[in-house]
Short mmCIF file of C-alpha atoms and ligand atoms in Angstrom, two decimals:
data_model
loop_
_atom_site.label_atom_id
_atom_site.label_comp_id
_atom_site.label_asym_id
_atom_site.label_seq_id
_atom_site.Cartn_x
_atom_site.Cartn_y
_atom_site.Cartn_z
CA UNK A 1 4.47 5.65 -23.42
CA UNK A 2 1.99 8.40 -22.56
CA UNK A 3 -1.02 6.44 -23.23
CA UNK A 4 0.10 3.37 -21.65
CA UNK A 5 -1.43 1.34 -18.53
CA UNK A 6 -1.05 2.48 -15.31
CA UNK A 7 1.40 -0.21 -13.11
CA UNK A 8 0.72 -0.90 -9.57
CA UNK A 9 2.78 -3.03 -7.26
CA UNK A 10 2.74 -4.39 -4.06
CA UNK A 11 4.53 -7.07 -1.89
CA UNK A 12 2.17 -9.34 -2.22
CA UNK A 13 -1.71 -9.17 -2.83
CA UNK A 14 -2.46 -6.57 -0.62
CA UNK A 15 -2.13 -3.84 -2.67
CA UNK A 16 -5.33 -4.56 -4.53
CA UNK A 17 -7.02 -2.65 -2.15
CA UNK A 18 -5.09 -0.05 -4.17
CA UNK A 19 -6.30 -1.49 -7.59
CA UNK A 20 -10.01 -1.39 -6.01
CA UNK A 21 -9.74 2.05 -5.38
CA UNK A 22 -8.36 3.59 -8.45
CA UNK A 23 -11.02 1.52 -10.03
CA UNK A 24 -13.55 2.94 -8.49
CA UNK A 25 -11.71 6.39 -9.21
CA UNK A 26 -10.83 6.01 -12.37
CA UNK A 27 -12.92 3.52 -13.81
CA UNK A 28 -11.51 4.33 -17.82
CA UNK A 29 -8.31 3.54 -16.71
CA UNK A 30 -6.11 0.06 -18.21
CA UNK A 31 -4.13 -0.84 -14.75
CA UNK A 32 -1.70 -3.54 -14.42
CA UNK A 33 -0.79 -5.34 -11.06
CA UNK A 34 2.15 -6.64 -9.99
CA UNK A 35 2.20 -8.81 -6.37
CA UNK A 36 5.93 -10.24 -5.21
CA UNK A 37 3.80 -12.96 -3.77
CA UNK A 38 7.44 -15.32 -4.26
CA UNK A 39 8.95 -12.60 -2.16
CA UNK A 40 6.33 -11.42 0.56
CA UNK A 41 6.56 -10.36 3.27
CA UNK A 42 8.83 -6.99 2.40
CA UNK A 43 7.82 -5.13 6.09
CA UNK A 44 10.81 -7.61 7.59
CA UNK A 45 13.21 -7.06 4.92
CA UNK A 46 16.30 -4.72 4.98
CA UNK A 47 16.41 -1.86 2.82
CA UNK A 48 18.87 -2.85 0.37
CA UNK A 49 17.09 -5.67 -0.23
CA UNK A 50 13.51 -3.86 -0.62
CA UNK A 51 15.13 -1.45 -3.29
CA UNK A 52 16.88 -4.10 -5.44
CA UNK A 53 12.83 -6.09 -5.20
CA UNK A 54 11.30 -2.14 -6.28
CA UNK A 55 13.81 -1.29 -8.99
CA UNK A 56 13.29 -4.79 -10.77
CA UNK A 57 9.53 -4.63 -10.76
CA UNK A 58 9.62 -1.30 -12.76
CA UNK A 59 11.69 -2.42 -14.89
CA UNK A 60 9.42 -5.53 -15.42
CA UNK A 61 6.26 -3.13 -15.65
CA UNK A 62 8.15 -0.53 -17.70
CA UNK A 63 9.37 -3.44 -20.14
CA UNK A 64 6.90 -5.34 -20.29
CA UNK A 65 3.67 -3.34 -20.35
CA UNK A 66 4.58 -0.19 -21.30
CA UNK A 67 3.31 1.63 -18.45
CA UNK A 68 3.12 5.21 -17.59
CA UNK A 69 3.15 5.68 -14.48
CA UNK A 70 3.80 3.22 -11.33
CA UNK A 71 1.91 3.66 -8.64
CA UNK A 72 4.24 1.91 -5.26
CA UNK A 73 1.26 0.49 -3.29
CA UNK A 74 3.08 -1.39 -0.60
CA UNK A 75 3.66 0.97 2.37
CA UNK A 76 7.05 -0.73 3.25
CA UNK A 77 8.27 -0.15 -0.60
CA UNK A 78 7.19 3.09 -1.05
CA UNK A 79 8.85 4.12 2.73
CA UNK A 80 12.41 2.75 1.63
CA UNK A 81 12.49 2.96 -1.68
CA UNK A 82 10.34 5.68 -3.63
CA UNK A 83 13.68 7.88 -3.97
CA UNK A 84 15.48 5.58 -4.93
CA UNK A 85 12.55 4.38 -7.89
CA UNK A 86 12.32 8.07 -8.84
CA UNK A 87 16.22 8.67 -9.40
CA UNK A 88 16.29 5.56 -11.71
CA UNK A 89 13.34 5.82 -13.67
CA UNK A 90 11.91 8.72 -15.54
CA UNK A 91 8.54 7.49 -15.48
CA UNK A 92 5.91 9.06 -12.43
CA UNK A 93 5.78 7.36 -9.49
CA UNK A 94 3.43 7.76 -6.89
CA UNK A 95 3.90 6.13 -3.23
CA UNK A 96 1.18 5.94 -0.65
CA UNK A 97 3.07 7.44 2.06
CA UNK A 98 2.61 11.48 1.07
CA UNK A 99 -1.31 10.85 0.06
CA UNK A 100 -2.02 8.97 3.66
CA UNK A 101 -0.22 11.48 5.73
CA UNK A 102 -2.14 14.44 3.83
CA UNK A 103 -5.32 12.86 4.57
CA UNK A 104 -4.15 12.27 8.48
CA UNK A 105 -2.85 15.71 8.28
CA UNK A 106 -6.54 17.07 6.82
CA UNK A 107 -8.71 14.92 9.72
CA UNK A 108 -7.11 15.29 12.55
CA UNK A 109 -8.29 17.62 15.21
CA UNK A 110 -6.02 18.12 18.24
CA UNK A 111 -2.60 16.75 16.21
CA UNK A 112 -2.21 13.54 17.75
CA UNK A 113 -2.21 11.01 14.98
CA UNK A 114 -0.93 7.22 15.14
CA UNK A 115 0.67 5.62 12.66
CA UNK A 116 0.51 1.85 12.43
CA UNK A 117 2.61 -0.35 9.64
CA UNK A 118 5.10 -3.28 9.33
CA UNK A 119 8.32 -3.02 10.85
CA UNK A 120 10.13 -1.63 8.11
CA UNK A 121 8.11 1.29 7.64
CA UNK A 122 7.68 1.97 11.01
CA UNK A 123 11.57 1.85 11.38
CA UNK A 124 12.05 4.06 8.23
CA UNK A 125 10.11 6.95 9.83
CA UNK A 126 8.40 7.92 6.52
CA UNK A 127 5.02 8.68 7.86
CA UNK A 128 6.25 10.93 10.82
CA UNK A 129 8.40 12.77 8.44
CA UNK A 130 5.96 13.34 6.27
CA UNK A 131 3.45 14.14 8.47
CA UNK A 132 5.67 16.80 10.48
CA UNK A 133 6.70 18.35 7.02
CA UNK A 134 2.79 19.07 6.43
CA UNK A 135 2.08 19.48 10.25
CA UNK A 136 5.16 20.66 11.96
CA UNK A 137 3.09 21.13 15.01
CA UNK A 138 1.64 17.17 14.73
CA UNK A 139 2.72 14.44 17.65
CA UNK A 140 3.38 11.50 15.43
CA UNK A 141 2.97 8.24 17.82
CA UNK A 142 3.99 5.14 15.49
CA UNK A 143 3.74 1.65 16.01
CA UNK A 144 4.43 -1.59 14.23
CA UNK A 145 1.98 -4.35 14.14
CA UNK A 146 3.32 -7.26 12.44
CA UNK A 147 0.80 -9.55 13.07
CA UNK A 148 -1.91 -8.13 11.12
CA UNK A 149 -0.07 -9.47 8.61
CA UNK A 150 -0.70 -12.82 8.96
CA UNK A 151 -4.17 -12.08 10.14
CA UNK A 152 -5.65 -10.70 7.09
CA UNK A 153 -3.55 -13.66 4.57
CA UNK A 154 -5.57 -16.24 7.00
CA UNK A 155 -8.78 -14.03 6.52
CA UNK A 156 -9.29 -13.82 10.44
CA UNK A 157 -10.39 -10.38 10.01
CA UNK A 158 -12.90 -10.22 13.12
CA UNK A 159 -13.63 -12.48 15.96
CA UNK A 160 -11.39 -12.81 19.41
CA UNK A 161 -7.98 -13.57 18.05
CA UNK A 162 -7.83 -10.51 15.66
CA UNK A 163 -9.36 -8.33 18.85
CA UNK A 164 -7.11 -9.45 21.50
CA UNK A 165 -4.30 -8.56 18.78
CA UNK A 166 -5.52 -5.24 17.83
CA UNK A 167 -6.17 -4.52 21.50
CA UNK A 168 -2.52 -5.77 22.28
CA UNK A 169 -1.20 -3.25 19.39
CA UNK A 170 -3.74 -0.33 20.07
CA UNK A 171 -4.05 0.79 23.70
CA UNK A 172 -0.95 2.06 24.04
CA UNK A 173 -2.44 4.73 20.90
CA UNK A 174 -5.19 5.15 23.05
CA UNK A 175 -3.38 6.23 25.91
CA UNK A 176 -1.33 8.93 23.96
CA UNK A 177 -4.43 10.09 22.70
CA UNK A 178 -4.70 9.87 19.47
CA UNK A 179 -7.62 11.33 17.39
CA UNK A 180 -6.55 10.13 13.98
CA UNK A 181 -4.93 6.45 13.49
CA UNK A 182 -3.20 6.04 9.96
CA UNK A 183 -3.38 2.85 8.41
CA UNK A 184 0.05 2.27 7.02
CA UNK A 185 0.34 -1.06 5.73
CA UNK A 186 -1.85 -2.49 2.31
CA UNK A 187 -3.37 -5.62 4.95
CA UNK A 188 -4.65 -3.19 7.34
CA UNK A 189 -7.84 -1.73 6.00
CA UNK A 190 -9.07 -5.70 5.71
CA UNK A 191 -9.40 -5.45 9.76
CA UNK A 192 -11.10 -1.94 9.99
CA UNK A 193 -14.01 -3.43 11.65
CA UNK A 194 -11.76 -4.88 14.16
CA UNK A 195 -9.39 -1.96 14.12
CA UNK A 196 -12.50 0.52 14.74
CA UNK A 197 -13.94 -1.43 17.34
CA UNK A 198 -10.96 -1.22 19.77
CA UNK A 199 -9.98 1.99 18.86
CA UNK A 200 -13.82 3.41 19.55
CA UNK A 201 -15.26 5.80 17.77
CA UNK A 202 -13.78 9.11 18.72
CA UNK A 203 -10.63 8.14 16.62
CA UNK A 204 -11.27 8.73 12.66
CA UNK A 205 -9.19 5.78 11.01
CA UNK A 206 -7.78 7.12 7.80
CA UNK A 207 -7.00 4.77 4.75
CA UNK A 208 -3.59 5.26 2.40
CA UNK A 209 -5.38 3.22 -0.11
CA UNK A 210 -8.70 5.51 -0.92
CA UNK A 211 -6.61 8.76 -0.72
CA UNK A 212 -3.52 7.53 -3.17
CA UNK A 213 -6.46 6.42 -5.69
CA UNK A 214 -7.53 10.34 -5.38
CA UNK A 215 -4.22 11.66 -5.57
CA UNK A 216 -3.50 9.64 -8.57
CA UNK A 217 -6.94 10.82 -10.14
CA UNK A 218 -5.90 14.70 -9.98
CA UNK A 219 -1.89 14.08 -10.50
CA UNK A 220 -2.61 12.46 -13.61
CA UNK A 221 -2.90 15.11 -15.67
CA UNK A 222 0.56 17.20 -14.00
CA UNK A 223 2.23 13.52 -14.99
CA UNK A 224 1.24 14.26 -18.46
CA UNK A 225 -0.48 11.57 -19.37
CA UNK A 226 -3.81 10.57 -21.01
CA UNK A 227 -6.10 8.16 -20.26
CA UNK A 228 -5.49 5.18 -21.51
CA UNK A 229 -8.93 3.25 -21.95
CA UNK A 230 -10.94 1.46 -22.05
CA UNK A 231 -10.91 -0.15 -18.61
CA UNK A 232 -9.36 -3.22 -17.81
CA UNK A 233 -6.94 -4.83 -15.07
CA UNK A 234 -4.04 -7.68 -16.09
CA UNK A 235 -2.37 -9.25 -13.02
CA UNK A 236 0.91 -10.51 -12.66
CA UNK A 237 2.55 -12.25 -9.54
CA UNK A 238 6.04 -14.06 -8.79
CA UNK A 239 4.42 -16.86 -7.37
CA UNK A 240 0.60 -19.28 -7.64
CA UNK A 241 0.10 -20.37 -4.33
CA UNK A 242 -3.05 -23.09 -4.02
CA UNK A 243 -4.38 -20.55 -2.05
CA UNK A 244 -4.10 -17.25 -4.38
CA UNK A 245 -7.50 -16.68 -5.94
CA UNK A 246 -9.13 -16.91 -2.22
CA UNK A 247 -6.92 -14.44 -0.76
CA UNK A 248 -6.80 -12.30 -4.35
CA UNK A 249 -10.77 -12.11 -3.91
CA UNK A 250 -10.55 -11.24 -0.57
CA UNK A 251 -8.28 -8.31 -1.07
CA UNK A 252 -9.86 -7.17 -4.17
CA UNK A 253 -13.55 -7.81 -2.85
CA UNK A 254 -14.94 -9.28 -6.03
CA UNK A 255 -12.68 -12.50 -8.57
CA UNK A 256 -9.73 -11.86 -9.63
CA UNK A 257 -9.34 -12.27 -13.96
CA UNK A 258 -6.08 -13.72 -15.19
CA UNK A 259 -3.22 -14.18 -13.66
CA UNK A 260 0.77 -14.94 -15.19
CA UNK A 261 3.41 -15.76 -13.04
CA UNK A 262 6.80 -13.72 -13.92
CA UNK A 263 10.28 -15.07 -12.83
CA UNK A 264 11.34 -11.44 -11.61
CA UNK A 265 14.53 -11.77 -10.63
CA UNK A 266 14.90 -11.92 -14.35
CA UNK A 267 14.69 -7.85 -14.23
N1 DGL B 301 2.59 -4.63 1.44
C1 DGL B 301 3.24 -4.45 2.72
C2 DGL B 301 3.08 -3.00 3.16
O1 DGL B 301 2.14 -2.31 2.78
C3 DGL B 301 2.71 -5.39 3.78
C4 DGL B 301 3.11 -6.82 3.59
C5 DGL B 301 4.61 -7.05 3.63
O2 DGL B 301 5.22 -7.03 4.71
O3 DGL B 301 5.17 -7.24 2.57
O4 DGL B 301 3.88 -2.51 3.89
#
């Protein structure tokens, strides 16, 4: 068990921004990902629901592969259901929702960070919570931005539509003065570039996906595993759409190897 892969998980493809950034962190390490692309998008989805869709893809990555630790990179999973994944299983977990408000937390200057994500974790309130618990003197201003959803799948990641979007979502930020935005969603660092350019640069945009990678890096060894070596990455979704291995490469920034599709509600 100990020297097993690491899982990672997300919603749907997104979260290989998360697999690109342990990679580049821990390059020894044997990852497997799993994307719910049969069951994306989770940031609409009621609680109950995104628990029952967490608990069976550990099972399937605990079952399956062996793995020894699960790292939750979908923002909307890890905001509803990380307790719930920890009371069950005795494997580590890891979420993205402590690591991104820790690195808000450590950039921002006057306290005024925003927090941008899907509707569900918006709703949940993970990020301010967290945030406050590190910060108690922190003004948390939170907003949900379902659109960039859609945005980044379609790969319109700059040009007027995405602007006029992020401009629609963003100035209200603005206007409470943030000096830190949070990206809290796996699609969102895709439309930094647009992101950045409405939000100007006196606000430092801060990325769940590099800082979980780091966290994972120095936790390992607390989790009490070894490395498991020598690198590799085996991917796993719930569903091969025509138009997978575009939006895998986009997510993932270079092709993506092998894929299997898994019936999950098997788990
Ligand atoms: N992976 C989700 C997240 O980070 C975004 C996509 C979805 O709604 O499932 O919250």
């Amino acid at each position: 068990m100990k020297r097993g892969p690491i899982g990672i998980f997300d919603s749907g493809l997104g979260g290989l921004t998360v697999v690109k950034a342990i990679q580049r962190d821990l390059p020894q390490e044997r990852l497997v990902y799993f994307g719910d692309t049969a069951r994306i998008p989770y940031g609409t989805k009621s609680p109950d629901t995104i628990v029952r869709y967490s608990k069976q893809i550990v099972r399937f990555l605990l079952k399956t592969e062996k793995v020894k630790a699960v790292v939750v990179a979908c923002n909307t999973s890890s905001a509803w259901a990380l307790k719930a994944m920890r009371e069950t299983f005795k494997v580590p977990i890891l979420g993205v929702i402590e690591p991104g408000a820790r690195a808000a937390v450590e950039v921002t200057r006057n306290g005024r960070i925003g927090v941008i994500g899907t509707e569900g974790t918006i709703q949940s309130e993970a990020y301010p919570d967290m945030i406050l618990r590190l910060m108690p003197t922190a003004r948390v201003f939170s907003r949900a931005c379902p659109l960039f959803v859609p945005l980044a799948e379609e790969g319109k990641l700059t040009g007027i539509i995405a602007e006029e979007v992020a401009k629609e979502y963003l100035k209200p930020l603005l206007k409470d003065k943030i000096d830190t935005l949070l990206l809290g969603c796996t699609h969102y660092p895709l439309l930094k570039k647009t992101i950045a350019k409405v939000v100007g640069p006196k606000v430092r945009i801060v990325d769940s996906a590099d800082e979980t990678a780091r966290v994972l890096r120095t936790n390992l060894e607390t989790y009490g595993v070894e490395l498991s070596g020598p690198g590799s990455a085996k991917y796993y979704v719930s569903d091969l759409s025509r138009k997978f291995k575009v939006n895998a490469q986009r997510f993932l920034g270079s092709p993506i190897g092998q894929v299997d599709k898994v019936f999950i509600e098997k788990y």
